[in-house]
Amino acid sequence: MNLAVFCSGFGSNFQALIDAVRAKRLRASIALMVCDDPKAYALKRARKHHIPVVLINPRLFKTREAYERTLVSILKGQNVDLVVLAGFMRILSTHFVRAYRNRIVNIHPSYLPAFKGSHAIRDALAAGALETGVSVHVVTAAVDSGPILLQEKVKIRKNDTPKSLEARIHRVEHRLYPLAIKRYMKKLSDVVLSRRGTNG
Ligand code: GRF
């Protein structure tokens, strides 16, 4: 399967996917990395591993739909099968979600449905929660709400800071994301095979 990984920042999850592909723990190809920020460190990772980059500034488009239409045509042109959001700080509208229905996954730093949104780690600490976690889910039009593929809890320690908690969450993410994608790819290809079977 051809993956497109979407990043806006540091890209440590992107790196975990690169490593999993290189180690053949994930039998897929990262066809491209899509980025919306020219300052993202993830760009350096892509360059280092010779992964083609699509860096487009959404502000150059009149509407979000126009931006997403361009993205979809690039992805289709590169035969992308699965879109992998890895710290992509932009909400994808129904236009994009429909074009890649059931073929977009995301990783979120909480045990969903708890602590949705872009400050999940800070919110878990501020709420005085005893535990939080990591969730990998299928992306639907509703933010952080699609079907869960894999989840794991992470305990919050008394002396945790956003930084220390984030570091432990990241360790779990880097292990969970390649595994969740591997299982989901298997599920998707089983569906394709069984459809072919039915159609003769
Ligand atoms: C991760 O914590 C992920 O759960 C969230 O954004 C963060 C991205 O981190 N969606 P990185 O860019 O992969 O290091």
PDB file of C-alpha atoms and ligand atoms in Angstrom:
ATOM      1  CA  MET A   1       0.000   0.000   0.000  1.00  0.00           C
ATOM      2  CA  ASN A   2       1.073   3.549  -0.694  1.00  0.00           C
ATOM      3  CA  LEU A   3       0.929   5.876   2.271  1.00  0.00           C
ATOM      4  CA  ALA A   4       0.872   9.661   2.356  1.00  0.00           C
ATOM      5  CA  VAL A   5       1.920  10.989   5.764  1.00  0.00           C
ATOM      6  CA  PHE A   6       0.644  14.461   6.693  1.00  0.00           C
ATOM      7  CA  CYS A   7       2.748  16.508   9.155  1.00  0.00           C
ATOM      8  CA  SER A   8       2.895  20.076  10.428  1.00  0.00           C
ATOM      9  CA  GLY A   9       5.702  19.935  12.962  1.00  0.00           C
ATOM     10  CA  PHE A  10       8.398  17.813  14.527  1.00  0.00           C
ATOM     11  CA  GLY A  11       7.411  14.587  12.827  1.00  0.00           C
ATOM     12  CA  SER A  12       8.522  12.030  15.414  1.00  0.00           C
ATOM     13  CA  ASN A  13       5.583   9.806  14.456  1.00  0.00           C
ATOM     14  CA  PHE A  14       6.536  10.215  10.812  1.00  0.00           C
ATOM     15  CA  GLN A  15      10.023   9.038  11.798  1.00  0.00           C
ATOM     16  CA  ALA A  16       8.558   6.023  13.626  1.00  0.00           C
ATOM     17  CA  LEU A  17       6.716   5.095  10.415  1.00  0.00           C
ATOM     18  CA  ILE A  18       9.858   5.547   8.302  1.00  0.00           C
ATOM     19  CA  ASP A  19      11.735   3.271  10.731  1.00  0.00           C
ATOM     20  CA  ALA A  20       8.960   0.655  10.697  1.00  0.00           C
ATOM     21  CA  VAL A  21       8.930   0.585   6.884  1.00  0.00           C
ATOM     22  CA  ARG A  22      12.726   0.327   6.727  1.00  0.00           C
ATOM     23  CA  ALA A  23      12.735  -2.497   9.281  1.00  0.00           C
ATOM     24  CA  LYS A  24       9.930  -4.217   7.293  1.00  0.00           C
ATOM     25  CA  ARG A  25       7.684  -4.189  10.341  1.00  0.00           C
ATOM     26  CA  LEU A  26       5.297  -2.249   8.116  1.00  0.00           C
ATOM     27  CA  ARG A  27       4.979  -3.549   4.570  1.00  0.00           C
ATOM     28  CA  ALA A  28       4.071  -0.294   2.872  1.00  0.00           C
ATOM     29  CA  SER A  29       5.672   2.472   0.949  1.00  0.00           C
ATOM     30  CA  ILE A  30       5.650   6.104   2.062  1.00  0.00           C
ATOM     31  CA  ALA A  31       4.847   7.631  -1.308  1.00  0.00           C
ATOM     32  CA  LEU A  32       4.933  11.185  -0.039  1.00  0.00           C
ATOM     33  CA  MET A  33       4.827  13.512   2.905  1.00  0.00           C
ATOM     34  CA  VAL A  34       2.359  16.376   2.869  1.00  0.00           C
ATOM     35  CA  CYS A  35       3.229  19.449   4.901  1.00  0.00           C
ATOM     36  CA  ASP A  36       1.630  22.848   5.427  1.00  0.00           C
ATOM     37  CA  ASP A  37       4.515  24.574   7.221  1.00  0.00           C
ATOM     38  CA  PRO A  38       7.862  25.373   5.579  1.00  0.00           C
ATOM     39  CA  LYS A  39       9.486  25.476   9.045  1.00  0.00           C
ATOM     40  CA  ALA A  40       8.413  21.961  10.052  1.00  0.00           C
ATOM     41  CA  TYR A  41      11.271  19.720  11.184  1.00  0.00           C
ATOM     42  CA  ALA A  42       9.435  16.826   9.517  1.00  0.00           C
ATOM     43  CA  LEU A  43      10.644  18.232   6.173  1.00  0.00           C
ATOM     44  CA  LYS A  44      14.241  17.459   7.155  1.00  0.00           C
ATOM     45  CA  ARG A  45      13.283  13.882   7.952  1.00  0.00           C
ATOM     46  CA  ALA A  46      11.639  13.494   4.530  1.00  0.00           C
ATOM     47  CA  ARG A  47      14.686  14.917   2.765  1.00  0.00           C
ATOM     48  CA  LYS A  48      17.039  12.648   4.693  1.00  0.00           C
ATOM     49  CA  HIS A  49      15.067   9.574   3.655  1.00  0.00           C
ATOM     50  CA  HIS A  50      14.405  10.743   0.070  1.00  0.00           C
ATOM     51  CA  ILE A  51      10.655  10.866   0.557  1.00  0.00           C
ATOM     52  CA  PRO A  52       8.948  13.250  -1.893  1.00  0.00           C
ATOM     53  CA  VAL A  53       7.385  16.259  -0.191  1.00  0.00           C
ATOM     54  CA  VAL A  54       4.241  18.175  -1.066  1.00  0.00           C
ATOM     55  CA  LEU A  55       4.511  21.508   0.696  1.00  0.00           C
ATOM     56  CA  ILE A  56       1.484  23.632  -0.014  1.00  0.00           C
ATOM     57  CA  ASN A  57       0.362  26.721   1.737  1.00  0.00           C
ATOM     58  CA  PRO A  58      -3.426  26.496   2.156  1.00  0.00           C
ATOM     59  CA  ARG A  59      -3.584  30.314   2.276  1.00  0.00           C
ATOM     60  CA  LEU A  60      -2.749  30.446  -1.405  1.00  0.00           C
ATOM     61  CA  PHE A  61      -6.156  28.959  -2.182  1.00  0.00           C
ATOM     62  CA  LYS A  62      -9.399  30.891  -2.251  1.00  0.00           C
ATOM     63  CA  THR A  63     -11.317  28.246  -0.351  1.00  0.00           C
ATOM     64  CA  ARG A  64     -10.553  25.207   1.779  1.00  0.00           C
ATOM     65  CA  GLU A  65     -12.339  23.082  -0.798  1.00  0.00           C
ATOM     66  CA  ALA A  66     -10.054  24.347  -3.583  1.00  0.00           C
ATOM     67  CA  TYR A  67      -7.013  23.498  -1.436  1.00  0.00           C
ATOM     68  CA  GLU A  68      -8.327  20.047  -0.620  1.00  0.00           C
ATOM     69  CA  ARG A  69      -9.315  19.375  -4.230  1.00  0.00           C
ATOM     70  CA  THR A  70      -5.720  20.038  -5.254  1.00  0.00           C
ATOM     71  CA  LEU A  71      -4.462  17.759  -2.470  1.00  0.00           C
ATOM     72  CA  VAL A  72      -6.808  14.956  -3.493  1.00  0.00           C
ATOM     73  CA  SER A  73      -5.734  15.147  -7.124  1.00  0.00           C
ATOM     74  CA  ILE A  74      -2.053  14.992  -6.113  1.00  0.00           C
ATOM     75  CA  LEU A  75      -2.717  11.996  -3.868  1.00  0.00           C
ATOM     76  CA  LYS A  76      -4.743  10.165  -6.521  1.00  0.00           C
ATOM     77  CA  GLY A  77      -2.021  10.943  -9.060  1.00  0.00           C
ATOM     78  CA  GLN A  78       0.500   9.222  -6.785  1.00  0.00           C
ATOM     79  CA  ASN A  79      -1.833   6.244  -6.179  1.00  0.00           C
ATOM     80  CA  VAL A  80      -2.044   6.909  -2.451  1.00  0.00           C
ATOM     81  CA  ASP A  81      -4.123   4.230  -0.710  1.00  0.00           C
ATOM     82  CA  LEU A  82      -4.012   5.482   2.859  1.00  0.00           C
ATOM     83  CA  VAL A  83      -3.656   8.965   4.329  1.00  0.00           C
ATOM     84  CA  VAL A  84      -1.825   8.968   7.665  1.00  0.00           C
ATOM     85  CA  LEU A  85      -2.200  12.100   9.776  1.00  0.00           C
ATOM     86  CA  ALA A  86       0.800  12.505  12.067  1.00  0.00           C
ATOM     87  CA  GLY A  87       0.598  15.834  13.857  1.00  0.00           C
ATOM     88  CA  PHE A  88      -1.154  17.604  10.969  1.00  0.00           C
ATOM     89  CA  MET A  89      -2.625  20.734  12.542  1.00  0.00           C
ATOM     90  CA  ARG A  90      -5.341  21.338   9.980  1.00  0.00           C
ATOM     91  CA  ILE A  91      -8.882  20.030  10.033  1.00  0.00           C
ATOM     92  CA  LEU A  92      -9.875  18.242   6.851  1.00  0.00           C
ATOM     93  CA  SER A  93     -13.356  19.026   5.594  1.00  0.00           C
ATOM     94  CA  THR A  94     -16.025  16.619   4.369  1.00  0.00           C
ATOM     95  CA  HIS A  95     -14.764  17.132   0.809  1.00  0.00           C
ATOM     96  CA  PHE A  96     -11.423  15.508   1.617  1.00  0.00           C
ATOM     97  CA  VAL A  97     -12.868  12.957   4.037  1.00  0.00           C
ATOM     98  CA  ARG A  98     -15.352  11.778   1.392  1.00  0.00           C
ATOM     99  CA  ALA A  99     -12.648  11.454  -1.262  1.00  0.00           C
ATOM    100  CA  TYR A 100     -10.648   9.164   1.071  1.00  0.00           C
ATOM    101  CA  ARG A 101     -13.549   7.602   2.976  1.00  0.00           C
ATOM    102  CA  ASN A 102     -12.278   5.034   5.515  1.00  0.00           C
ATOM    103  CA  ARG A 103      -8.774   5.645   4.221  1.00  0.00           C
ATOM    104  CA  ILE A 104      -7.590   8.361   6.572  1.00  0.00           C
ATOM    105  CA  VAL A 105      -6.159   7.554  10.004  1.00  0.00           C
ATOM    106  CA  ASN A 106      -5.038   9.807  12.822  1.00  0.00           C
ATOM    107  CA  ILE A 107      -3.149   9.481  16.088  1.00  0.00           C
ATOM    108  CA  HIS A 108      -4.354  11.451  19.074  1.00  0.00           C
ATOM    109  CA  PRO A 109      -2.577  11.901  22.430  1.00  0.00           C
ATOM    110  CA  SER A 110      -5.442  10.858  24.727  1.00  0.00           C
ATOM    111  CA  TYR A 111      -7.602   7.870  25.460  1.00  0.00           C
ATOM    112  CA  LEU A 112     -10.539   8.988  23.305  1.00  0.00           C
ATOM    113  CA  PRO A 113     -13.297  10.013  23.741  1.00  0.00           C
ATOM    114  CA  ALA A 114     -11.592  11.818  26.628  1.00  0.00           C
ATOM    115  CA  PHE A 115      -9.675  15.022  25.868  1.00  0.00           C
ATOM    116  CA  LYS A 116     -10.455  15.655  22.221  1.00  0.00           C
ATOM    117  CA  GLY A 117      -8.925  18.698  20.560  1.00  0.00           C
ATOM    118  CA  SER A 118      -5.501  20.166  20.028  1.00  0.00           C
ATOM    119  CA  HIS A 119      -4.462  20.520  23.721  1.00  0.00           C
ATOM    120  CA  ALA A 120      -5.145  16.970  24.848  1.00  0.00           C
ATOM    121  CA  ILE A 121      -2.028  16.597  27.010  1.00  0.00           C
ATOM    122  CA  ARG A 122      -2.413  19.965  28.726  1.00  0.00           C
ATOM    123  CA  ASP A 123      -6.140  19.362  29.240  1.00  0.00           C
ATOM    124  CA  ALA A 124      -5.557  15.952  30.853  1.00  0.00           C
ATOM    125  CA  LEU A 125      -3.073  17.492  33.306  1.00  0.00           C
ATOM    126  CA  ALA A 126      -5.309  20.486  34.034  1.00  0.00           C
ATOM    127  CA  ALA A 127      -8.233  18.156  34.752  1.00  0.00           C
ATOM    128  CA  GLY A 128      -6.147  16.307  37.355  1.00  0.00           C
ATOM    129  CA  ALA A 129      -6.771  13.031  35.517  1.00  0.00           C
ATOM    130  CA  LEU A 130      -4.957   9.942  36.808  1.00  0.00           C
ATOM    131  CA  GLU A 131      -4.489   8.547  33.353  1.00  0.00           C
ATOM    132  CA  THR A 132      -4.683   9.521  29.722  1.00  0.00           C
ATOM    133  CA  GLY A 133      -3.424   7.630  26.689  1.00  0.00           C
ATOM    134  CA  VAL A 134      -3.005   7.295  22.954  1.00  0.00           C
ATOM    135  CA  SER A 135      -5.664   6.536  20.360  1.00  0.00           C
ATOM    136  CA  VAL A 136      -5.404   5.679  16.689  1.00  0.00           C
ATOM    137  CA  HIS A 137      -8.666   6.177  14.842  1.00  0.00           C
ATOM    138  CA  VAL A 138     -10.232   6.403  11.414  1.00  0.00           C
ATOM    139  CA  VAL A 139     -10.905  10.009  10.418  1.00  0.00           C
ATOM    140  CA  THR A 140     -14.486  11.089   9.818  1.00  0.00           C
ATOM    141  CA  ALA A 141     -15.923  14.579   9.374  1.00  0.00           C
ATOM    142  CA  ALA A 142     -16.338  14.969  13.161  1.00  0.00           C
ATOM    143  CA  VAL A 143     -12.995  15.843  14.787  1.00  0.00           C
ATOM    144  CA  ASP A 144     -11.310  13.103  16.913  1.00  0.00           C
ATOM    145  CA  SER A 145     -14.459  10.974  16.749  1.00  0.00           C
ATOM    146  CA  GLY A 146     -14.004   8.244  14.115  1.00  0.00           C
ATOM    147  CA  PRO A 147     -13.884   4.511  14.876  1.00  0.00           C
ATOM    148  CA  ILE A 148     -11.002   3.555  17.173  1.00  0.00           C
ATOM    149  CA  LEU A 149      -8.397   1.200  15.727  1.00  0.00           C
ATOM    150  CA  LEU A 150      -6.075   0.877  18.716  1.00  0.00           C
ATOM    151  CA  GLN A 151      -5.742   2.518  22.129  1.00  0.00           C
ATOM    152  CA  GLU A 152      -3.425   2.326  25.098  1.00  0.00           C
ATOM    153  CA  LYS A 153      -3.588   4.007  28.489  1.00  0.00           C
ATOM    154  CA  VAL A 154      -0.739   6.066  29.936  1.00  0.00           C
ATOM    155  CA  LYS A 155      -0.627   6.769  33.694  1.00  0.00           C
ATOM    156  CA  ILE A 156      -0.210  10.370  34.798  1.00  0.00           C
ATOM    157  CA  ARG A 157       2.365  10.792  37.573  1.00  0.00           C
ATOM    158  CA  LYS A 158       2.010  13.311  40.407  1.00  0.00           C
ATOM    159  CA  ASN A 159       5.042  15.309  39.320  1.00  0.00           C
ATOM    160  CA  ASP A 160       4.315  15.164  35.561  1.00  0.00           C
ATOM    161  CA  THR A 161       4.794  18.308  33.512  1.00  0.00           C
ATOM    162  CA  PRO A 162       3.368  18.691  29.989  1.00  0.00           C
ATOM    163  CA  LYS A 163       6.852  17.844  28.733  1.00  0.00           C
ATOM    164  CA  SER A 164       7.407  14.685  30.782  1.00  0.00           C
ATOM    165  CA  LEU A 165       3.924  13.379  30.028  1.00  0.00           C
ATOM    166  CA  GLU A 166       4.313  14.160  26.338  1.00  0.00           C
ATOM    167  CA  ALA A 167       7.595  12.226  26.244  1.00  0.00           C
ATOM    168  CA  ARG A 168       5.918   9.095  27.671  1.00  0.00           C
ATOM    169  CA  ILE A 169       2.929   9.507  25.343  1.00  0.00           C
ATOM    170  CA  HIS A 170       5.263   9.811  22.368  1.00  0.00           C
ATOM    171  CA  ARG A 171       7.013   6.572  23.261  1.00  0.00           C
ATOM    172  CA  VAL A 172       3.655   4.788  23.213  1.00  0.00           C
ATOM    173  CA  GLU A 173       2.633   6.539  19.973  1.00  0.00           C
ATOM    174  CA  HIS A 174       5.771   5.457  18.148  1.00  0.00           C
ATOM    175  CA  ARG A 175       5.070   1.822  18.999  1.00  0.00           C
ATOM    176  CA  LEU A 176       1.295   1.949  18.461  1.00  0.00           C
ATOM    177  CA  TYR A 177       0.975   3.839  15.183  1.00  0.00           C
ATOM    178  CA  PRO A 178       2.907   1.457  12.895  1.00  0.00           C
ATOM    179  CA  LEU A 179       1.116  -1.492  14.503  1.00  0.00           C
ATOM    180  CA  ALA A 180      -2.349   0.048  14.108  1.00  0.00           C
ATOM    181  CA  ILE A 181      -1.619   0.900  10.466  1.00  0.00           C
ATOM    182  CA  LYS A 182      -0.344  -2.586   9.772  1.00  0.00           C
ATOM    183  CA  ARG A 183      -3.553  -4.124  11.178  1.00  0.00           C
ATOM    184  CA  TYR A 184      -5.778  -1.630   9.389  1.00  0.00           C
ATOM    185  CA  MET A 185      -4.062  -2.215   6.034  1.00  0.00           C
ATOM    186  CA  LYS A 186      -4.704  -5.935   6.484  1.00  0.00           C
ATOM    187  CA  LYS A 187      -8.366  -5.245   7.221  1.00  0.00           C
ATOM    188  CA  LEU A 188      -8.698  -2.987   4.164  1.00  0.00           C
ATOM    189  CA  SER A 189      -7.078  -5.527   1.848  1.00  0.00           C
ATOM    190  CA  ASP A 190      -9.267  -8.338   3.259  1.00  0.00           C
ATOM    191  CA  VAL A 191     -12.312  -6.226   2.380  1.00  0.00           C
ATOM    192  CA  VAL A 192     -11.016  -5.692  -1.178  1.00  0.00           C
ATOM    193  CA  LEU A 193     -10.283  -9.427  -1.566  1.00  0.00           C
ATOM    194  CA  SER A 194     -13.672 -10.505  -0.265  1.00  0.00           C
ATOM    195  CA  ARG A 195     -15.385  -8.033  -2.633  1.00  0.00           C
ATOM    196  CA  ARG A 196     -13.412  -9.497  -5.503  1.00  0.00           C
ATOM    197  CA  GLY A 197     -14.484 -12.963  -4.360  1.00  0.00           C
ATOM    198  CA  THR A 198     -18.138 -11.961  -4.359  1.00  0.00           C
ATOM    199  CA  ASN A 199     -17.845 -10.430  -7.792  1.00  0.00           C
ATOM    200  CA  GLY A 200     -16.278 -13.604  -9.139  1.00  0.00           C
TER     201      GLY A 200
HETATM  202  C1  GRF B   1       1.436  13.654  18.473  1.00  0.00           C
HETATM  203  O1  GRF B   1       1.403  13.720  19.866  1.00  0.00           O
HETATM  204  C2  GRF B   1       0.122  13.211  17.920  1.00  0.00           C
HETATM  205  O2  GRF B   1      -0.623  12.423  18.812  1.00  0.00           O
HETATM  206  C3  GRF B   1      -0.614  14.523  17.699  1.00  0.00           C
HETATM  207  O3  GRF B   1       0.383  15.423  17.308  1.00  0.00           O
HETATM  208  C4  GRF B   1       1.629  15.037  17.854  1.00  0.00           C
HETATM  209  C5  GRF B   1       2.619  15.025  16.724  1.00  0.00           C
HETATM  210  O4  GRF B   1       3.932  14.809  17.163  1.00  0.00           O
HETATM  211  N1  GRF B   1      -1.660  14.353  16.716  1.00  0.00           N
HETATM  212  P1  GRF B   1       5.092  14.544  16.100  1.00  0.00           P
HETATM  213  O5  GRF B   1       5.083  15.704  15.114  1.00  0.00           O
HETATM  214  O6  GRF B   1       4.774  13.239  15.419  1.00  0.00           O
HETATM  215  O7  GRF B   1       6.351  14.483  16.897  1.00  0.00           O
END
